[in-house]
PDB file of C-alpha atoms in Angstrom:
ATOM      1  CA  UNK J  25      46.002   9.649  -4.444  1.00 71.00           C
ATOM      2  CA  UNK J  26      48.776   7.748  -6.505  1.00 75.00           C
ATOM      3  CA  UNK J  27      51.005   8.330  -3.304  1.00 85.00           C
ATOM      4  CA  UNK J  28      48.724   6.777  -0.676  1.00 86.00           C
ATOM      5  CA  UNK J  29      48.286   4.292  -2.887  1.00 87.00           C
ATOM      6  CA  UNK J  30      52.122   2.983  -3.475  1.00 87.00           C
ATOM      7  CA  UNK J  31      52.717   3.541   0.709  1.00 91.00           C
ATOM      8  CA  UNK J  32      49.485   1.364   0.836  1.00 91.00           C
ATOM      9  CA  UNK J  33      50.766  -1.296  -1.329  1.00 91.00           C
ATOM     10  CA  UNK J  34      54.373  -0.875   0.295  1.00 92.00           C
ATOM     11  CA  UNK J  35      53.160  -1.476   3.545  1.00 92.00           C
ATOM     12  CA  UNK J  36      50.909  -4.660   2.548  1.00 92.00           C
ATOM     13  CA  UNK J  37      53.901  -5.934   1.058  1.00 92.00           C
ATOM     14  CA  UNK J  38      56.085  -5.303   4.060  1.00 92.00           C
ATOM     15  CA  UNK J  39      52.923  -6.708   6.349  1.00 91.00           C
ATOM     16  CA  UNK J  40      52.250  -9.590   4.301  1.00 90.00           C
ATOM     17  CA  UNK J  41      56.446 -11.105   4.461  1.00 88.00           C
ATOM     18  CA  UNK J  42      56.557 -10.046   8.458  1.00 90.00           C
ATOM     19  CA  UNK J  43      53.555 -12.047   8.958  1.00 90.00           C
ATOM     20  CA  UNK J  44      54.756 -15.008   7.037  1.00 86.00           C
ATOM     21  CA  UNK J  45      58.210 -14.940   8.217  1.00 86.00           C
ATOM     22  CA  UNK J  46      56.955 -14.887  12.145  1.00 85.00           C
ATOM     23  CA  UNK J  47      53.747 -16.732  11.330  1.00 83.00           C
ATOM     24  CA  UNK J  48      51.397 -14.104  13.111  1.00 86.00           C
ATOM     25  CA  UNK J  49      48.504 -12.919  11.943  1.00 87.00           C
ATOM     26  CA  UNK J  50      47.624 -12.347   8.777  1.00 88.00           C
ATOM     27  CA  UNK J  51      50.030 -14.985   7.609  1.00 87.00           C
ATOM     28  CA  UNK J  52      49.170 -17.050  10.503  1.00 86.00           C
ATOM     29  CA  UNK J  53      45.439 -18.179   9.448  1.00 88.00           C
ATOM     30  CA  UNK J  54      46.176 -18.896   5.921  1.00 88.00           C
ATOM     31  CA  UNK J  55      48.957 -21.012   7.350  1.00 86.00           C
ATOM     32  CA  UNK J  56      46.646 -23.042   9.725  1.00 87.00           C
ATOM     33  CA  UNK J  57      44.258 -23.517   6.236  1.00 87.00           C
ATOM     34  CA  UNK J  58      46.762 -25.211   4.184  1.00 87.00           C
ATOM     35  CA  UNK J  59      48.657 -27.056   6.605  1.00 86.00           C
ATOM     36  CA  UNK J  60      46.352 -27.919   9.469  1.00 84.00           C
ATOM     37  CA  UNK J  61      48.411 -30.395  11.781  1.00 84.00           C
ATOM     38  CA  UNK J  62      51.274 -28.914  13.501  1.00 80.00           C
ATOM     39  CA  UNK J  63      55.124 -29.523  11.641  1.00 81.00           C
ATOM     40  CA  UNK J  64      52.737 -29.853   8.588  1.00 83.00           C
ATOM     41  CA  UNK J  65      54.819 -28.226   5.732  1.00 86.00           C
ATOM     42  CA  UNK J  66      53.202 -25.277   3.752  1.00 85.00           C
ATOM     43  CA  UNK J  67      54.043 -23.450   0.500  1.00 86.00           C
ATOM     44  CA  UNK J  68      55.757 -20.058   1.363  1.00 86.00           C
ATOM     45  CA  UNK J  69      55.014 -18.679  -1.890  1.00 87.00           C
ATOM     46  CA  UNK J  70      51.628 -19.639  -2.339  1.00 89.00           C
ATOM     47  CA  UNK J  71      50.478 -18.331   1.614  1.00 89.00           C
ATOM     48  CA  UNK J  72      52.702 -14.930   1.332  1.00 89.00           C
ATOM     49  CA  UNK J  73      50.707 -14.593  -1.984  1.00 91.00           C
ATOM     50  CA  UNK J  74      46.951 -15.153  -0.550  1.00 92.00           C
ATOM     51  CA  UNK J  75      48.312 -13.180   2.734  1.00 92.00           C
ATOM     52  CA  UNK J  76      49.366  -9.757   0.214  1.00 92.00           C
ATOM     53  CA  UNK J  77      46.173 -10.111  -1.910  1.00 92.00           C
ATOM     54  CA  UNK J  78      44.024 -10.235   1.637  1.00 92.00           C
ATOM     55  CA  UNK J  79      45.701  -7.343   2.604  1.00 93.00           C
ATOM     56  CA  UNK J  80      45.149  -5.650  -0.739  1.00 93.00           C
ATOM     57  CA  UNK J  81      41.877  -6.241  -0.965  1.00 93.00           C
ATOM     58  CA  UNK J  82      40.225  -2.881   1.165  1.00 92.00           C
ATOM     59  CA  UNK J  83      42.627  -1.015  -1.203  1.00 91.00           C
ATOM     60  CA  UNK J  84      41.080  -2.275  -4.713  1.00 90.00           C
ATOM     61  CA  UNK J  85      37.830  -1.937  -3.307  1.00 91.00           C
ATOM     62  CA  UNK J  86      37.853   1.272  -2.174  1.00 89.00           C
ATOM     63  CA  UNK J  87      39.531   2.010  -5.724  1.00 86.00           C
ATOM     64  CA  UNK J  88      36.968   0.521  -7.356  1.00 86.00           C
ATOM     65  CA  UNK J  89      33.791   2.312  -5.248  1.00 87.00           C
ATOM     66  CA  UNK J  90      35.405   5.999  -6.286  1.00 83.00           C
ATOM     67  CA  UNK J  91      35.224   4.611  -9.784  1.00 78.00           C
ATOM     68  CA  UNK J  92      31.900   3.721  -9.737  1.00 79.00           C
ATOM     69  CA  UNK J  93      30.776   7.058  -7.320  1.00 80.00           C
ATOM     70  CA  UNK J  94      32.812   8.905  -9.891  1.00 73.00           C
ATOM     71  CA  UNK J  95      31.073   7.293 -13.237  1.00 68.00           C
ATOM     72  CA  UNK J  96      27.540   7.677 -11.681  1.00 68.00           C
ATOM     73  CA  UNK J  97      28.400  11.442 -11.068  1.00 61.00           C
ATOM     74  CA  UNK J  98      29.500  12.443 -14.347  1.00 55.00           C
ATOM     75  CA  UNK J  99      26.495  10.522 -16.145  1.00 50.00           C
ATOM     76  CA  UNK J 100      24.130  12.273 -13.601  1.00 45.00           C
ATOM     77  CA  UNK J 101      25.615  15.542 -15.032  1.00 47.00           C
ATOM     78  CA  UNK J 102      27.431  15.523 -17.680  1.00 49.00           C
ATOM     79  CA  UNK J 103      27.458  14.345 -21.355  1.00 50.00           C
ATOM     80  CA  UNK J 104      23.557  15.591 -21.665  1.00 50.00           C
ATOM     81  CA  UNK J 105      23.355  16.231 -25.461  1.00 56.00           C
ATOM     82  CA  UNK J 106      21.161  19.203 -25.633  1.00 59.00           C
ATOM     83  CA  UNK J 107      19.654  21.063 -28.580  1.00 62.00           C
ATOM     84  CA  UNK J 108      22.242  23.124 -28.795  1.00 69.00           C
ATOM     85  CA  UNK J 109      25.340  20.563 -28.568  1.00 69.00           C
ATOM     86  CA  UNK J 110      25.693  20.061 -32.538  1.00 73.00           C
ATOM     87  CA  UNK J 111      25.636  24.358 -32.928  1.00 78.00           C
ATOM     88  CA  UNK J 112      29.132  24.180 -30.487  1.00 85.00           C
ATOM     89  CA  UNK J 113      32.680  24.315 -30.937  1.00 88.00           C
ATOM     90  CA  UNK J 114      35.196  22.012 -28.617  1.00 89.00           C
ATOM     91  CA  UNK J 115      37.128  19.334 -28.269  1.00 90.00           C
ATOM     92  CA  UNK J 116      36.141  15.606 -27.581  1.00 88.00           C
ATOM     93  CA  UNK J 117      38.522  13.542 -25.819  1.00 90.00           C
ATOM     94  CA  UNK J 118      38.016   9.498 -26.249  1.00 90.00           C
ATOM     95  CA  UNK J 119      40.694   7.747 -23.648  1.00 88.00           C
ATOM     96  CA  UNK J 120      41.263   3.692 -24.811  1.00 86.00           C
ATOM     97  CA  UNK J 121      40.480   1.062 -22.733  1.00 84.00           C
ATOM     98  CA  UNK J 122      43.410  -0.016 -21.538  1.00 78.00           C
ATOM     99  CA  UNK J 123      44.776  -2.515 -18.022  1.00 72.00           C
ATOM    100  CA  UNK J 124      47.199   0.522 -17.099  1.00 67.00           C
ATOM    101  CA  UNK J 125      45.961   3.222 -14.829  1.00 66.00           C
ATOM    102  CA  UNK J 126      42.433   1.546 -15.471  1.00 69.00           C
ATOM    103  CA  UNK J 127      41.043   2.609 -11.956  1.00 69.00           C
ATOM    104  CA  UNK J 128      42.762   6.069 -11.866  1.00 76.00           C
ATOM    105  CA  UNK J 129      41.108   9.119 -14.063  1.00 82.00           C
ATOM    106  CA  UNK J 130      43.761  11.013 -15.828  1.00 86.00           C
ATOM    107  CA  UNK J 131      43.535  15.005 -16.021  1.00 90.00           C
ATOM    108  CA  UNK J 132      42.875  16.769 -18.967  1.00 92.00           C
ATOM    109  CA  UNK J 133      45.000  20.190 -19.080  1.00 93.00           C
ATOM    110  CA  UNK J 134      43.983  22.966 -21.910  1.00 93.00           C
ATOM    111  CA  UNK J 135      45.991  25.959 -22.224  1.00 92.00           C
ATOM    112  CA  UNK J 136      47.743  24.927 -18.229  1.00 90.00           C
ATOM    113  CA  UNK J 137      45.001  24.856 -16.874  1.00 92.00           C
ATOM    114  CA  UNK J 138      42.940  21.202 -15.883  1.00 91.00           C
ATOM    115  CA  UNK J 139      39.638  21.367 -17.074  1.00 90.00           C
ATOM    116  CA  UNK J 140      38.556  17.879 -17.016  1.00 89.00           C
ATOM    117  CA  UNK J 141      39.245  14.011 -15.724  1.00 88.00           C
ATOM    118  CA  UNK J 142      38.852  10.983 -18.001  1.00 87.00           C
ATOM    119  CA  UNK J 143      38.647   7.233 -16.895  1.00 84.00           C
ATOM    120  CA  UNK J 144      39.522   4.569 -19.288  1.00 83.00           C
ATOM    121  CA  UNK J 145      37.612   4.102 -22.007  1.00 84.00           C
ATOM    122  CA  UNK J 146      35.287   7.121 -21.177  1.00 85.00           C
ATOM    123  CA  UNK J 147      34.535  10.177 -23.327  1.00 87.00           C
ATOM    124  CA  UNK J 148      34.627  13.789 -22.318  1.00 88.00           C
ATOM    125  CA  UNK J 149      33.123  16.874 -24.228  1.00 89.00           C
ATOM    126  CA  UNK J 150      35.093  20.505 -23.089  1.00 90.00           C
ATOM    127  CA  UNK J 151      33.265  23.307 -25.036  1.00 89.00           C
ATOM    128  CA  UNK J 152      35.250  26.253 -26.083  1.00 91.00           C
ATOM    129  CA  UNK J 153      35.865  28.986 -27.950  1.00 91.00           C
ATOM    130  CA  UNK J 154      37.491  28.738 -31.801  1.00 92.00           C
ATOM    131  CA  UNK J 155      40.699  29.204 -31.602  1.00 92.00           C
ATOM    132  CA  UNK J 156      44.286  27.350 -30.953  1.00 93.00           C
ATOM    133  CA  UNK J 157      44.619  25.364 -27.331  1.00 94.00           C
ATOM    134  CA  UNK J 158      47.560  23.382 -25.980  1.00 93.00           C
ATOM    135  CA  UNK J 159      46.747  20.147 -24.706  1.00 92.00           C
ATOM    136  CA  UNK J 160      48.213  17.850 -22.404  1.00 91.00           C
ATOM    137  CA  UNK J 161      46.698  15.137 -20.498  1.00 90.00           C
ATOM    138  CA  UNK J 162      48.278  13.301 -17.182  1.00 86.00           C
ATOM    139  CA  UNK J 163      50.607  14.194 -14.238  1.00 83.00           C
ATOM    140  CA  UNK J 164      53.844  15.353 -13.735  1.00 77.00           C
ATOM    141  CA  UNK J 165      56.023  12.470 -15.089  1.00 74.00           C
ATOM    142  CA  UNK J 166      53.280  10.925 -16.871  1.00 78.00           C
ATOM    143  CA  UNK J 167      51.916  13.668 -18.906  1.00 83.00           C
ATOM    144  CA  UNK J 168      52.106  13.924 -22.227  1.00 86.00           C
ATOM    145  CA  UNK J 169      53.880  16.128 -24.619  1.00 87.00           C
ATOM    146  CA  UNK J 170      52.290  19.308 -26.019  1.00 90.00           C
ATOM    147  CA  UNK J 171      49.596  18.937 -28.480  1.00 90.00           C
ATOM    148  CA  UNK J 172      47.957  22.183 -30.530  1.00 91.00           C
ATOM    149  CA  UNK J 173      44.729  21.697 -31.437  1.00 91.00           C
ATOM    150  CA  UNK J 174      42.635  24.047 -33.501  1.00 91.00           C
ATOM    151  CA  UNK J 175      38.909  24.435 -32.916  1.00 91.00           C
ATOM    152  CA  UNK J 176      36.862  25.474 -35.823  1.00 90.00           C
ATOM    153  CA  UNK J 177      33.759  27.225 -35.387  1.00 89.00           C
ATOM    154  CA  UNK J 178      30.733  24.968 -34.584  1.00 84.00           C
ATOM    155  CA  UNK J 179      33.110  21.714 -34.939  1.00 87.00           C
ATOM    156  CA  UNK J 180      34.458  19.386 -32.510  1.00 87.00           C
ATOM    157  CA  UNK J 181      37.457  18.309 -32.737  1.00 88.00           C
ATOM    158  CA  UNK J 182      38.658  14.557 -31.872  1.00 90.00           C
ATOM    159  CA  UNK J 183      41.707  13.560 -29.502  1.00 90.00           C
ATOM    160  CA  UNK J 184      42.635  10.384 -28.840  1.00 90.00           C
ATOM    161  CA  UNK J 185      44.338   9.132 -25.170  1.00 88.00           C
ATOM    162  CA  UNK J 186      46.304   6.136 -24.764  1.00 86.00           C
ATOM    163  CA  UNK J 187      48.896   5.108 -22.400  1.00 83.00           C
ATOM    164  CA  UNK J 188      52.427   3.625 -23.239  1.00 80.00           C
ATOM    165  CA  UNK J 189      54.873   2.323 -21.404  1.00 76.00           C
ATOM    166  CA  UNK J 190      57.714   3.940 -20.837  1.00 71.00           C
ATOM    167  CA  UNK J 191      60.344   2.061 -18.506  1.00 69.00           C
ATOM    168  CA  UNK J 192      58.487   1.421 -15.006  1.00 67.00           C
ATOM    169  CA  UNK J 193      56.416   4.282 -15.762  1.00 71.00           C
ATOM    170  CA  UNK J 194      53.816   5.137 -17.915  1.00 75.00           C
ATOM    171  CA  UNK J 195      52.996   8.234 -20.547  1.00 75.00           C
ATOM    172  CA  UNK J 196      50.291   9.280 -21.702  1.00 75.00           C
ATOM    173  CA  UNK J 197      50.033   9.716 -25.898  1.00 79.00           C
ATOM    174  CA  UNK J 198      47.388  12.111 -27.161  1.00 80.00           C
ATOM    175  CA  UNK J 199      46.617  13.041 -31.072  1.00 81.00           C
ATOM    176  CA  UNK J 200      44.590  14.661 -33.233  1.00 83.00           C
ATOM    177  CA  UNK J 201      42.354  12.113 -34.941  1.00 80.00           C
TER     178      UNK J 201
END
């Protein structure tokens, strides 16, 4: 997903300055907005600005509907507090809000293996077994580093999310809490 989505935002960028620098289309009908008499002088900045957001606009959209298909689906099934949810042992994850990565879930990894996906400022409940799990949480260059946890019988244990930045990227921090 994170790959379509920087060759979608490459290619708007590279659309948006071909368009502007041979006034076609895109480019073309902001251009005839702001300066409607031909020779009329127009703002190059401001119209290769409007020109990339237009063109960026089906991309946050779409972002945005998988977010909301995505919430709706987990609060149709999941975090239903049963009779039995206080009697079980696991490990709550609580992700801050934060601006970076807001529209993209990040994966939650126990013991290797991903058993979960958490969206900013969301909660998820995994249930397991006492015992000692590694955690991580995010992708590849983004994940974090390697955090034990210990579940106690009929506890659950809290871990925190957040996202730093680190250089042009970003990492994900998880802790104990």
């Amino acid at each position: 997903m994170r790959t379509f989505i920087y060759i979608y935002i490459a290619a708007a960028v590279i659309s948006s300055f071909a368009s502007l620098i041979m006034e076609s289309y895109p480019a073309l009908f902001f251009i005839n907005l702001i300066a409607p008499e031909p020779g009329d002088k127009y703002p190059v900045g401001i119209t290769g600005l409007i020109t990339l957001l237009a063109l960026l606009l089906p991309l946050i959209l779409l972002l945005f509907i998988l977010k909301v298909v995505r919430n709706r689906r987990t609060s149709e099934t999941g975090y239903l507090i049963d009779n039995d949810y206080f009697n079980k042992s696991g490990i709550h994850f609580y992700r801050i809000r934060q601006m970076q990565n807001r529209l993209i879930s990040s994966p939650v990894f126990i013991d290797n293996e991903e058993r979960g996906r958490i969206d900013s400022g969301k909660k998820l409940f995994i249930e397991l077994q006492p015992g000692t799990y590694e955690v991580e949480v995010g992708k590849k260059s983004e994940r974090s580093d390697k955090l034990i946890v210990h579940v106690q019988p009929n506890q659950h244990t809290q871990v925190e999310i957040q996202i730093a930045p680190n250089g042009l990227r970003s990492k994900h921090v998880v802790e104990v809490i």
